[in-house]
GROMACS .gro file of C-alpha atoms in nm:
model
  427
    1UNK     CA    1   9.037   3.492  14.929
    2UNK     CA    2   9.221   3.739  15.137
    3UNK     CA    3   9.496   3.669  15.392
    4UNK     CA    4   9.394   3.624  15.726
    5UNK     CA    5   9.438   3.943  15.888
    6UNK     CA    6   9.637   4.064  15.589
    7UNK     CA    7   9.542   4.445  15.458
    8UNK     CA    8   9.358   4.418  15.139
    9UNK     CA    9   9.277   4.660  14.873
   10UNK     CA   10   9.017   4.663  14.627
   11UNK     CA   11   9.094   4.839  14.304
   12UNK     CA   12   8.779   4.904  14.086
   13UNK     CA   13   8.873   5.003  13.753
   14UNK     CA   14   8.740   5.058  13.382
   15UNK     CA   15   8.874   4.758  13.196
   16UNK     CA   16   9.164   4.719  13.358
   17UNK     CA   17   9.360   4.407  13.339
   18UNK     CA   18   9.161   4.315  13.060
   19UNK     CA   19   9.223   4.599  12.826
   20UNK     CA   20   9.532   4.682  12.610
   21UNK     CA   21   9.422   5.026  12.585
   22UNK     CA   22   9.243   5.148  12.868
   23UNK     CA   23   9.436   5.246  13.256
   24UNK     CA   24   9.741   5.059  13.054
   25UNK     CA   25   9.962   5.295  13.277
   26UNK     CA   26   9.796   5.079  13.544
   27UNK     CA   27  10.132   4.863  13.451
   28UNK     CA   28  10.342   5.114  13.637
   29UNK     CA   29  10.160   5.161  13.961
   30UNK     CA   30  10.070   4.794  14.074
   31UNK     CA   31  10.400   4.635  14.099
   32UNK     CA   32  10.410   4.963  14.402
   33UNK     CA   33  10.055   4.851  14.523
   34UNK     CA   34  10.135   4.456  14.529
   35UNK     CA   35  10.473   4.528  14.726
   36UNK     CA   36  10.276   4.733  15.043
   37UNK     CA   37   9.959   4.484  15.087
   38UNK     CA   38   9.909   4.151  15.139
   39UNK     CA   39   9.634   4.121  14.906
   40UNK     CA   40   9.517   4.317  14.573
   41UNK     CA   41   9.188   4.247  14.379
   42UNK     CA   42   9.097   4.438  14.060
   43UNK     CA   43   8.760   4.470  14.033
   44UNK     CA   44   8.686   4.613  13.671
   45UNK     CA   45   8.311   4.694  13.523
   46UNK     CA   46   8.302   4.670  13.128
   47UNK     CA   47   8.464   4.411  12.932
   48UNK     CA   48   8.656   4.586  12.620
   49UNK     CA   49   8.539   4.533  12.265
   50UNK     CA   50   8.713   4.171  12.132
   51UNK     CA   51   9.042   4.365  11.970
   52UNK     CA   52   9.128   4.549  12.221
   53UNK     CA   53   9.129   4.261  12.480
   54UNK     CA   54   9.438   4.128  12.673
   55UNK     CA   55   9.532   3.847  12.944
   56UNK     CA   56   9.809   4.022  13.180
   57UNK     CA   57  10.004   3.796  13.401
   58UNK     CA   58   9.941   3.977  13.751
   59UNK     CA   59  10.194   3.981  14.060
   60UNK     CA   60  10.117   3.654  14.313
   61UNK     CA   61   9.926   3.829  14.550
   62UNK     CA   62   9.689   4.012  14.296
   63UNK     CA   63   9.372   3.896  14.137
   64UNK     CA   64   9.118   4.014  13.922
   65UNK     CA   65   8.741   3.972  13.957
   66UNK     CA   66   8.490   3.981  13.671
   67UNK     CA   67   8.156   3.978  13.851
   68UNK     CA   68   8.013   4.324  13.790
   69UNK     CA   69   8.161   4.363  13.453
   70UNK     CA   70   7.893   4.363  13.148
   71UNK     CA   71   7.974   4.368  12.810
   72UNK     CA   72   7.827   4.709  12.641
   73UNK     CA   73   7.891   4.565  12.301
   74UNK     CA   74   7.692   4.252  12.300
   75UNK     CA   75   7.408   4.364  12.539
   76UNK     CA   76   7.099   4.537  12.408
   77UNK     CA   77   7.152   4.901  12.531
   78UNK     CA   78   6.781   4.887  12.617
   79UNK     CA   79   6.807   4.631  12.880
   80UNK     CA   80   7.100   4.737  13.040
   81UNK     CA   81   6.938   5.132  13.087
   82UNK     CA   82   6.613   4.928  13.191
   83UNK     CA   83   6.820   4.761  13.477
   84UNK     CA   84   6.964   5.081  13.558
   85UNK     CA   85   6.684   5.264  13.564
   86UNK     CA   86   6.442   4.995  13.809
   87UNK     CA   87   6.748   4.963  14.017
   88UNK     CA   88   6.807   5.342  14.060
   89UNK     CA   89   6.424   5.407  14.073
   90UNK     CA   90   6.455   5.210  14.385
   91UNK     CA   91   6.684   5.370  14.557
   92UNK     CA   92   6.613   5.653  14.802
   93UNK     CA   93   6.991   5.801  14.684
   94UNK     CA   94   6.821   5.853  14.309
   95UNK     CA   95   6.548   6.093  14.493
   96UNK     CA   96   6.813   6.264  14.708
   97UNK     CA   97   6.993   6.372  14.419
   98UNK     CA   98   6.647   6.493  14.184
   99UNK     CA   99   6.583   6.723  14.475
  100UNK     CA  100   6.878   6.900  14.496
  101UNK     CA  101   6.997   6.869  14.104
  102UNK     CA  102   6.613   6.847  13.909
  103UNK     CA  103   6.732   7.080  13.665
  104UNK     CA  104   7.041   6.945  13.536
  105UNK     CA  105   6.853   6.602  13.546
  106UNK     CA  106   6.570   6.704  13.396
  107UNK     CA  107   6.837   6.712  13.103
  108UNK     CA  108   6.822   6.377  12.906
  109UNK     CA  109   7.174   6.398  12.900
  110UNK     CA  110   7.177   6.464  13.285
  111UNK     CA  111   6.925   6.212  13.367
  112UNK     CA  112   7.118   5.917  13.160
  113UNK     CA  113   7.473   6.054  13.351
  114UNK     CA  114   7.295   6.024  13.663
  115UNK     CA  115   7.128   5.662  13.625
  116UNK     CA  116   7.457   5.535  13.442
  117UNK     CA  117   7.662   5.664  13.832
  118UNK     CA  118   7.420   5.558  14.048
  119UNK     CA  119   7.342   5.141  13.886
  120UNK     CA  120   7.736   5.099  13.865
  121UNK     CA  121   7.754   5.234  14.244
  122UNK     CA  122   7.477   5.014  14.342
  123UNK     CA  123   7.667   4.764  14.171
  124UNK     CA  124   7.978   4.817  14.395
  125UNK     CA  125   7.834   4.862  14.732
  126UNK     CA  126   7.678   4.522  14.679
  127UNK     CA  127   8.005   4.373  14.580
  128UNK     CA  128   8.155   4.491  14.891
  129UNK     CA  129   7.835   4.412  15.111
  130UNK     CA  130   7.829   4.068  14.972
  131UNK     CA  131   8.227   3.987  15.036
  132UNK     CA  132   8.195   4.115  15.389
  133UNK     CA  133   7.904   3.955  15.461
  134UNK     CA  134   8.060   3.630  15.306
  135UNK     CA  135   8.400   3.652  15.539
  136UNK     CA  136   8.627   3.758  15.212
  137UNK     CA  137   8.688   4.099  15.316
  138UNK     CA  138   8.758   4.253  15.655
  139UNK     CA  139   8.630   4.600  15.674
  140UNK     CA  140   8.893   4.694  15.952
  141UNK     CA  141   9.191   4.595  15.720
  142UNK     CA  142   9.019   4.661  15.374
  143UNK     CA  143   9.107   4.973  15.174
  144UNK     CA  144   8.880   5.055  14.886
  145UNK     CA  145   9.037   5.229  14.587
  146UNK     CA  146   8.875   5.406  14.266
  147UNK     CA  147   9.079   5.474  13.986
  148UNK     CA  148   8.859   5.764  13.822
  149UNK     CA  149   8.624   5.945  14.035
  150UNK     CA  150   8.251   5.863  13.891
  151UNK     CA  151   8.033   5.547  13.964
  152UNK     CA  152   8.253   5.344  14.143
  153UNK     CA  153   8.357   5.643  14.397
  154UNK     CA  154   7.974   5.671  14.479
  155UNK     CA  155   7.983   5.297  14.530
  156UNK     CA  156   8.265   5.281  14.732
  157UNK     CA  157   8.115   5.612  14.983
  158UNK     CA  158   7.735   5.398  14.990
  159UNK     CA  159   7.991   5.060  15.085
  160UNK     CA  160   8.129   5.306  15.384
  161UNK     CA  161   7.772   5.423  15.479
  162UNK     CA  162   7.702   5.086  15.525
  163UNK     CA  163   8.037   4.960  15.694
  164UNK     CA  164   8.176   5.256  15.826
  165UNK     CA  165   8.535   5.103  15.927
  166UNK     CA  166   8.643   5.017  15.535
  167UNK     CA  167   8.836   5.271  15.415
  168UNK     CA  168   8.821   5.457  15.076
  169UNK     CA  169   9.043   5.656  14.858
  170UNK     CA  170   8.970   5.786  14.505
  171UNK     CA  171   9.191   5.955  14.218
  172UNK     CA  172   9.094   6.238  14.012
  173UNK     CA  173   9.170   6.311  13.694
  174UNK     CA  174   9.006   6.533  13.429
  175UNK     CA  175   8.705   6.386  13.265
  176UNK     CA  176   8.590   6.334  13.574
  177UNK     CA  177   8.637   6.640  13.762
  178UNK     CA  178   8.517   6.933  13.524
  179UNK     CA  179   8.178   6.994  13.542
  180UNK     CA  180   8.213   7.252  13.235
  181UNK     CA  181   8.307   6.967  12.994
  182UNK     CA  182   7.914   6.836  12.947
  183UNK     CA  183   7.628   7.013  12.883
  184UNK     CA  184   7.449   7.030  13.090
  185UNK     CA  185   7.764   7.136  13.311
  186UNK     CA  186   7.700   6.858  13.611
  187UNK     CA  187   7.892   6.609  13.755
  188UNK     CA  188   7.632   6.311  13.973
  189UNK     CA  189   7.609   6.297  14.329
  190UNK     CA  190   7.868   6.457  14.380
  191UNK     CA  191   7.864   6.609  14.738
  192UNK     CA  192   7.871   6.210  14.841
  193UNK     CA  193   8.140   6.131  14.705
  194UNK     CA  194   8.335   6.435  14.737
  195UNK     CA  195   8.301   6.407  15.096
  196UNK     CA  196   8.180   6.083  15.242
  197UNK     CA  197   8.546   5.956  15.119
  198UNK     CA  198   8.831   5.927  15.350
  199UNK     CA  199   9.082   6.091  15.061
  200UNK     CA  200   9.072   6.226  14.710
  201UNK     CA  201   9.410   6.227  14.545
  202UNK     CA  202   9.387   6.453  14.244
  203UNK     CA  203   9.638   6.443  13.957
  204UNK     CA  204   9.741   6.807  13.978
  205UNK     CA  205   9.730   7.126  14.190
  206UNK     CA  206   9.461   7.258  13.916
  207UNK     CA  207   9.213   6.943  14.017
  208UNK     CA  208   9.331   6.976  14.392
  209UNK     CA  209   9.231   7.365  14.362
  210UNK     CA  210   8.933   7.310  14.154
  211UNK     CA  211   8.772   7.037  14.418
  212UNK     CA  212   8.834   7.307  14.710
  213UNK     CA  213   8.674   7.558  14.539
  214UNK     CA  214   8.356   7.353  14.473
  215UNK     CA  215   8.370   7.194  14.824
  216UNK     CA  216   8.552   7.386  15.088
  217UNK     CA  217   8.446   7.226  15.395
  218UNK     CA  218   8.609   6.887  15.288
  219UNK     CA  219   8.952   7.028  15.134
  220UNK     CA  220   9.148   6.869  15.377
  221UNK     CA  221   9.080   6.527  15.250
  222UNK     CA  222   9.231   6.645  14.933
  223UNK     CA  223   9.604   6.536  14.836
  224UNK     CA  224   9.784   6.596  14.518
  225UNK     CA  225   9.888   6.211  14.362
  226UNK     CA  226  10.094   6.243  14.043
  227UNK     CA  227  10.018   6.001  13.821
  228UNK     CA  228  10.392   5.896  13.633
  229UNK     CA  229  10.560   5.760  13.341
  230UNK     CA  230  10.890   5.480  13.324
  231UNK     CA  231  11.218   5.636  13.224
  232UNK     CA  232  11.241   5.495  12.866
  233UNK     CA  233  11.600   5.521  12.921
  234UNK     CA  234  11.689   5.747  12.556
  235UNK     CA  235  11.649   6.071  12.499
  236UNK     CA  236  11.476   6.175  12.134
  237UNK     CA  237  11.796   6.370  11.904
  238UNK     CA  238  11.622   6.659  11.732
  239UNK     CA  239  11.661   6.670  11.350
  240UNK     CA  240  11.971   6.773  11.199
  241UNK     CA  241  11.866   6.743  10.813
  242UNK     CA  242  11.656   7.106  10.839
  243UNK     CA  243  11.335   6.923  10.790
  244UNK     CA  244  11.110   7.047  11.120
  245UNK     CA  245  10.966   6.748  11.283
  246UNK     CA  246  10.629   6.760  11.457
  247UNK     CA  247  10.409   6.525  11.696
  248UNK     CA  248  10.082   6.468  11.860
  249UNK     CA  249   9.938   6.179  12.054
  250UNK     CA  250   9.573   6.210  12.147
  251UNK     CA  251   9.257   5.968  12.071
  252UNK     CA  252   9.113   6.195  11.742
  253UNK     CA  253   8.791   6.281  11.911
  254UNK     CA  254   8.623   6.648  11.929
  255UNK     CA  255   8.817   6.765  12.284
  256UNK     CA  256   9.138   6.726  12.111
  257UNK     CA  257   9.054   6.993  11.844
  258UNK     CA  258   9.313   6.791  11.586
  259UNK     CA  259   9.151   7.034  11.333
  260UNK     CA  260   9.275   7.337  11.489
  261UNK     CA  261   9.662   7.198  11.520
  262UNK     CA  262   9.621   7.150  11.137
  263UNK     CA  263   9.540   7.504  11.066
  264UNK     CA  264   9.805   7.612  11.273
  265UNK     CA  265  10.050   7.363  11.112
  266UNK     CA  266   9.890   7.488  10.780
  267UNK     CA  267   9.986   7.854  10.903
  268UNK     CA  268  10.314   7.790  11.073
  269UNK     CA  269  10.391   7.564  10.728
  270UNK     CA  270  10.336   7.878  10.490
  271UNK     CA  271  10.534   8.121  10.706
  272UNK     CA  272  10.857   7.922  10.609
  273UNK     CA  273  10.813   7.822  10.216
  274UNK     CA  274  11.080   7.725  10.216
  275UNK     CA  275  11.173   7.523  10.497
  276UNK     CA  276  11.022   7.104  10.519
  277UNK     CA  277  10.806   6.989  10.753
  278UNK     CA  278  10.682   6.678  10.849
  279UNK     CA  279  10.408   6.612  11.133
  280UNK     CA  280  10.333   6.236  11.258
  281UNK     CA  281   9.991   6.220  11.473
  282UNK     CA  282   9.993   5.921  11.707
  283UNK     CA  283   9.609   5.761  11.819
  284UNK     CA  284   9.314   5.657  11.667
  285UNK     CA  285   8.950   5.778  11.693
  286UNK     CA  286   8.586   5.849  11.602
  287UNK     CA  287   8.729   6.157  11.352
  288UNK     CA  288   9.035   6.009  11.236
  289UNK     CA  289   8.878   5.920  10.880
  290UNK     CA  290   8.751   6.292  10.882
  291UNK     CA  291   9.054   6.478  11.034
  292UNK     CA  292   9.310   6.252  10.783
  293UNK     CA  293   9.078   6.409  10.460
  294UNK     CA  294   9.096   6.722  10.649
  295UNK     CA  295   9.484   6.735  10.673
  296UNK     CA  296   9.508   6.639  10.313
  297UNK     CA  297   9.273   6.906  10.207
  298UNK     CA  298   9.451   7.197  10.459
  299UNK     CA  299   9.764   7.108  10.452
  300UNK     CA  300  10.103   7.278  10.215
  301UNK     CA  301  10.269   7.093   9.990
  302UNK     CA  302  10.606   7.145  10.244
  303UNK     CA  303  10.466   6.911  10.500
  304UNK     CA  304  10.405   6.549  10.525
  305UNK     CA  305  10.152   6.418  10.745
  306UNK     CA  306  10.110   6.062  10.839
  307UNK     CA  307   9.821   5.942  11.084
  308UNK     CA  308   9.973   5.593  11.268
  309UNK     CA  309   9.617   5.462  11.456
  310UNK     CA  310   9.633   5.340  11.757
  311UNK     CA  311   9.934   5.256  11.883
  312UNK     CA  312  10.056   5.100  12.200
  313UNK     CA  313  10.263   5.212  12.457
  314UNK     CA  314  10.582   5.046  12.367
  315UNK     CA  315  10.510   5.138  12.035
  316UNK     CA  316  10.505   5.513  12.069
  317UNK     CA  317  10.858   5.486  12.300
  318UNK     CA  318  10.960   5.275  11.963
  319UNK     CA  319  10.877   5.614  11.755
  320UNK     CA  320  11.053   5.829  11.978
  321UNK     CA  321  11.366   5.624  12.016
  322UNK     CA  322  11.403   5.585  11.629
  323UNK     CA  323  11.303   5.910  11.487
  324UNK     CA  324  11.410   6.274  11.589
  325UNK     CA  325  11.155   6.473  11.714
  326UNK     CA  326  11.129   6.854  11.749
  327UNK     CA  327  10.831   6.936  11.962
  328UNK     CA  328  10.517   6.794  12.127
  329UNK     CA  329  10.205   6.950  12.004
  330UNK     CA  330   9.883   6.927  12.238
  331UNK     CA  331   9.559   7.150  12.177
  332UNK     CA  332   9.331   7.014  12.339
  333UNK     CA  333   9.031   7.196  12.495
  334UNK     CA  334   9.018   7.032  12.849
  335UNK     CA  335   9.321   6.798  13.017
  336UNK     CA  336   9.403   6.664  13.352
  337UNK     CA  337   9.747   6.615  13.315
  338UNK     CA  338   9.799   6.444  13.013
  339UNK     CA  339  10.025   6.131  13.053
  340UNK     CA  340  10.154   6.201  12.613
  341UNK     CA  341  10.311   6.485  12.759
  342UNK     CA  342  10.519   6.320  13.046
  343UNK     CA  343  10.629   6.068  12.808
  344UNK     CA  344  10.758   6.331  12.577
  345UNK     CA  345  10.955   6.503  12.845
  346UNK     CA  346  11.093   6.213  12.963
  347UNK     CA  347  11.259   6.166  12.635
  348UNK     CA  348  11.338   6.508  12.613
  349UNK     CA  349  11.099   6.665  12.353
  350UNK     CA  350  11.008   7.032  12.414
  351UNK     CA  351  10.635   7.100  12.460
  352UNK     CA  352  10.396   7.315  12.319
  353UNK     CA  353  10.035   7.318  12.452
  354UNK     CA  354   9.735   7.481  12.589
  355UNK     CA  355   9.705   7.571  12.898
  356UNK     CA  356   9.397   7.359  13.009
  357UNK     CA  357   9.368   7.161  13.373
  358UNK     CA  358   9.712   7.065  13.499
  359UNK     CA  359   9.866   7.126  13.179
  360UNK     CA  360  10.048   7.461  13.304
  361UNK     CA  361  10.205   7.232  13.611
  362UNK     CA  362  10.412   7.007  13.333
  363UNK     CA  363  10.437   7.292  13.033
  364UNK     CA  364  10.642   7.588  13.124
  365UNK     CA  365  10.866   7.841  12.915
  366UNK     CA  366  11.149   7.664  13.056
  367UNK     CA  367  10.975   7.305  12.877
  368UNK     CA  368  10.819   7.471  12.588
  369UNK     CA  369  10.599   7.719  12.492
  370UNK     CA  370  10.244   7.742  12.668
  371UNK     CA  371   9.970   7.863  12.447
  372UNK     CA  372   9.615   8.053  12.571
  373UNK     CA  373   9.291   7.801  12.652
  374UNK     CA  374   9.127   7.890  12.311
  375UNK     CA  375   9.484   7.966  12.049
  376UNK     CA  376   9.398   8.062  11.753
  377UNK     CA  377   9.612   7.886  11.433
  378UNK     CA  378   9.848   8.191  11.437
  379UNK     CA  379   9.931   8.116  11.837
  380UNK     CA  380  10.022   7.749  11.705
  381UNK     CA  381  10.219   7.874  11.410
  382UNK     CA  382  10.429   8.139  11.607
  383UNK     CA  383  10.513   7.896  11.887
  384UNK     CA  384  10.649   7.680  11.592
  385UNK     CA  385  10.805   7.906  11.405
  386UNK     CA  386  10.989   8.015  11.718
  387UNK     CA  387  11.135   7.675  11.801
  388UNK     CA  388  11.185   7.607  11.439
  389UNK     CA  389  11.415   7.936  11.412
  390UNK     CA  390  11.621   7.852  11.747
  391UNK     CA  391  11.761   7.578  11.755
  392UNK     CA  392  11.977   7.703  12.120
  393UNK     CA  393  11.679   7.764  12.259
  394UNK     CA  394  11.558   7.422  12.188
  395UNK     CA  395  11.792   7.263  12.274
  396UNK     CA  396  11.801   7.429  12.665
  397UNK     CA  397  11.407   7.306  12.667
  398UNK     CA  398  11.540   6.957  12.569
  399UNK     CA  399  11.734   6.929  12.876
  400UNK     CA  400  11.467   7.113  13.100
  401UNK     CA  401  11.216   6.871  12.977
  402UNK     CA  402  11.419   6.582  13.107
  403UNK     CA  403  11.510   6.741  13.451
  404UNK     CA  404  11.119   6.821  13.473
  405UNK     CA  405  10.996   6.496  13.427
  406UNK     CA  406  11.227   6.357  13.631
  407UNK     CA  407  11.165   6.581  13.918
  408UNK     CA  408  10.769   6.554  13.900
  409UNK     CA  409  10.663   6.274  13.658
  410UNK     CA  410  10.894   5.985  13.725
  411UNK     CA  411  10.684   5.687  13.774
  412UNK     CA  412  10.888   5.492  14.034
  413UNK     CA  413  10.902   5.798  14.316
  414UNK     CA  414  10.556   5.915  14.232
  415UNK     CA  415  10.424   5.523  14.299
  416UNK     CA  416  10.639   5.400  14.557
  417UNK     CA  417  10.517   5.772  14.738
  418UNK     CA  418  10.130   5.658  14.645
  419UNK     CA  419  10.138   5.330  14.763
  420UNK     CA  420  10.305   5.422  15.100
  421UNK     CA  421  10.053   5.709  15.164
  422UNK     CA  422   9.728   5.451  15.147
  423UNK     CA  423   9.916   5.221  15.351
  424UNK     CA  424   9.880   5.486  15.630
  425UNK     CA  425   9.541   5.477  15.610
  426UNK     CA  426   9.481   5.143  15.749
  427UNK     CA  427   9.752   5.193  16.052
   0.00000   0.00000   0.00000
């Protein structure tokens, strides 16, 4: 129950607490969120599949709430669309929408997106109707928050519609922001909850820009919130036995291209005969069976490769603390900002990656080397070679990695910054 009078918010997340993998960064920002209101409750909407579940001790004053999660795993697919679909079909937002997006929902792939939005916002809105109604939530000292900008941000602007004093606040990142990511290239409802929210807090100045351009008349509700990283407290030594160490840290799913950093390793690899390599990708996926055969088949005989699964956070720190590094590869073909990236500054590790989303706002030539949207394996290979033939010059990136992170990526400030800026909104 909330405190009487006490300023509550209402976090609706993926998983989170109950996930080890998903919104695990999560960690970092709550501690910030418990300190500035009197009450927290994490409202998350999917259980996670049985080995990737987890029982986090929370903070005193923060709970979490299970009653709109479903399980995707157990439940028939069928009769969860089936509720989906009668409860959208019976809402007068589901018509609003055909009329002024029939085309991209005349898509089956546009039709499912919108359905799949609209029953988990009609899920939320009757969450919060029910807890006002019940007493449990006050809407003049209740702040609604959405971690990712889809469902639950429609929710929480229909909750407002209907109890216009509770105030709401979404983030944005990057799946949920680009439009050009899906085909068909459409993003639900989202003139409601663009502007029907009281602030939209992308993750970078790319997402920030990106919103205004699509919605100018409600730009001024948009505010850059970096997300962060801890300081691990070590910095990664580079390799001193001439053997050229590489990493990567992605989920091994199309977006990431994986393929196209091993051609470019492939390319970079053959360049140097002569010179070892050795390239250790961190994450587990839908390809990783595929892309391992594929790395094996590609690859020279001068590099090792090693594909670790999923690891977890600590885990990956663990790798960088033990092992020299020599650069941070990303390739992927869309980003917010990614958080693999502000870990690997913070440790010092130079960068290279494309520049996609945010990714230019954390990858500079003073961090690394940025590379064009679409690189081809010869882009990847030169920015290697480069590093691998300057050691000076890597070594200055090092050091410029660390300063950057800690200027724009440092959990604590970014947080503690956060948390005091929703605060505001209910004073």
């Amino acid at each position: 129950m909330a405190h009487e009078n006490g300023d509550h918010l209402v976090v609706f997340t993926t998983s989170y607490p109950f996930s080890k993998v998903v919104e695990s960064f999560l960690d970092r920002e709550l501690p910030h969120l418990s300190s500035v209101f009197d009450t927290v409750t994490l409202v998350p909407r999917l259980y996670p599949p049985p080995g990737e579940r987890l029982d986090r001790p929370l903070p005193e004053n923060i709970s979490a709430e299970a009653s709109i999660m479903h399980d995707a795993q157990k439940e028939s697919t069928t009769a969860y669309y089936l509720h989906l679909i009668l409860s959208s079909l019976a809402s007068p937002e589901f018509y609003a929408e055909f009329r002024q997006n029939y085309r991209s929902m005349l898509h089956p792939a546009g039709m499912r997106k919108a359905l799949g939005y609209l029953g988990i916002a009609l899920d939320v809105r009757d969450w919060v109707a029910r807890r006002v109604e019940g007493g449990v939530l006050d809407p003049a000292r209740t702040l609604l928050y959405t971690y990712w900008f889809d469902g639950t941000a429609l929710g929480a602007a229909l909750a407002k519609r209907d109890f216009p004093e509770i105030r709401c606040v979404s983030r944005v990142h990057g799946y949920d922001l680009y439009a050009e990511r899906y085909t068909p290239p459409y993003m639900p409802f989202e003139e409601t909850r663009t502007c029907s929210l009281d602030r939209i807090h992308p993750v970078s100045e790319h997402g920030k820009r990106y919103l205004s351009a699509r919605h100018p008349s409600c730009a001024s509700c948009f505010r850059v919130a970096r997300i962060g990283t801890g300081d691990p407290g070590f910095l990664t030594p580079p390799s001193l036995d001439r053997v050229f160490r590489v990493v990567s840290c992605s989920h091994i799913i199309p977006i990431k291209r994986i393929d196209l950093l091993v051609r470019g390793l492939a390319e970079a690899v053959r360049m140097q005969p002569d010179r070892e390599f050795e390239w250790v990708h961190i994450g587990g996926g839908a390809l990783q069976a595929e892309m391992e055969a594929y790395a094996d088949a590609t690859l020279p005989g001068n590099v090792s490769h090693r594909f670790t699964g999923y690891l977890t956070n600590a885990a990956v720190l663990e790798h960088y603390r033990q092992n020299p590094v020599d650069v941070f590869i990303n390739v992927s073909e869309s980003e917010g900002v990614p958080v693999s990236i502000m870990e690997a500054e913070s440790c010092g590790i130079p960068v290279v990656a494309t520049a996609v989303g945010g990714t230019s706002e954390i990858v500079s030539d003073a961090t690394g080397i940025l590379l064009p949207e679409n690189p081809a394996p010869r882009d990847i290979a030169k920015a290697v070679g480069r590093l691998a033939a300057d050691p000076d010059d890597a070594r200055a990136m090092r050091s410029a990695c660390r300063e950057n992170w800690e200027r724009n990526y440092n959990a604590n400030r970014n947080y503690s910054t956060f948390a005091g800026d929703l605060r505001t909104l209910l004073h």
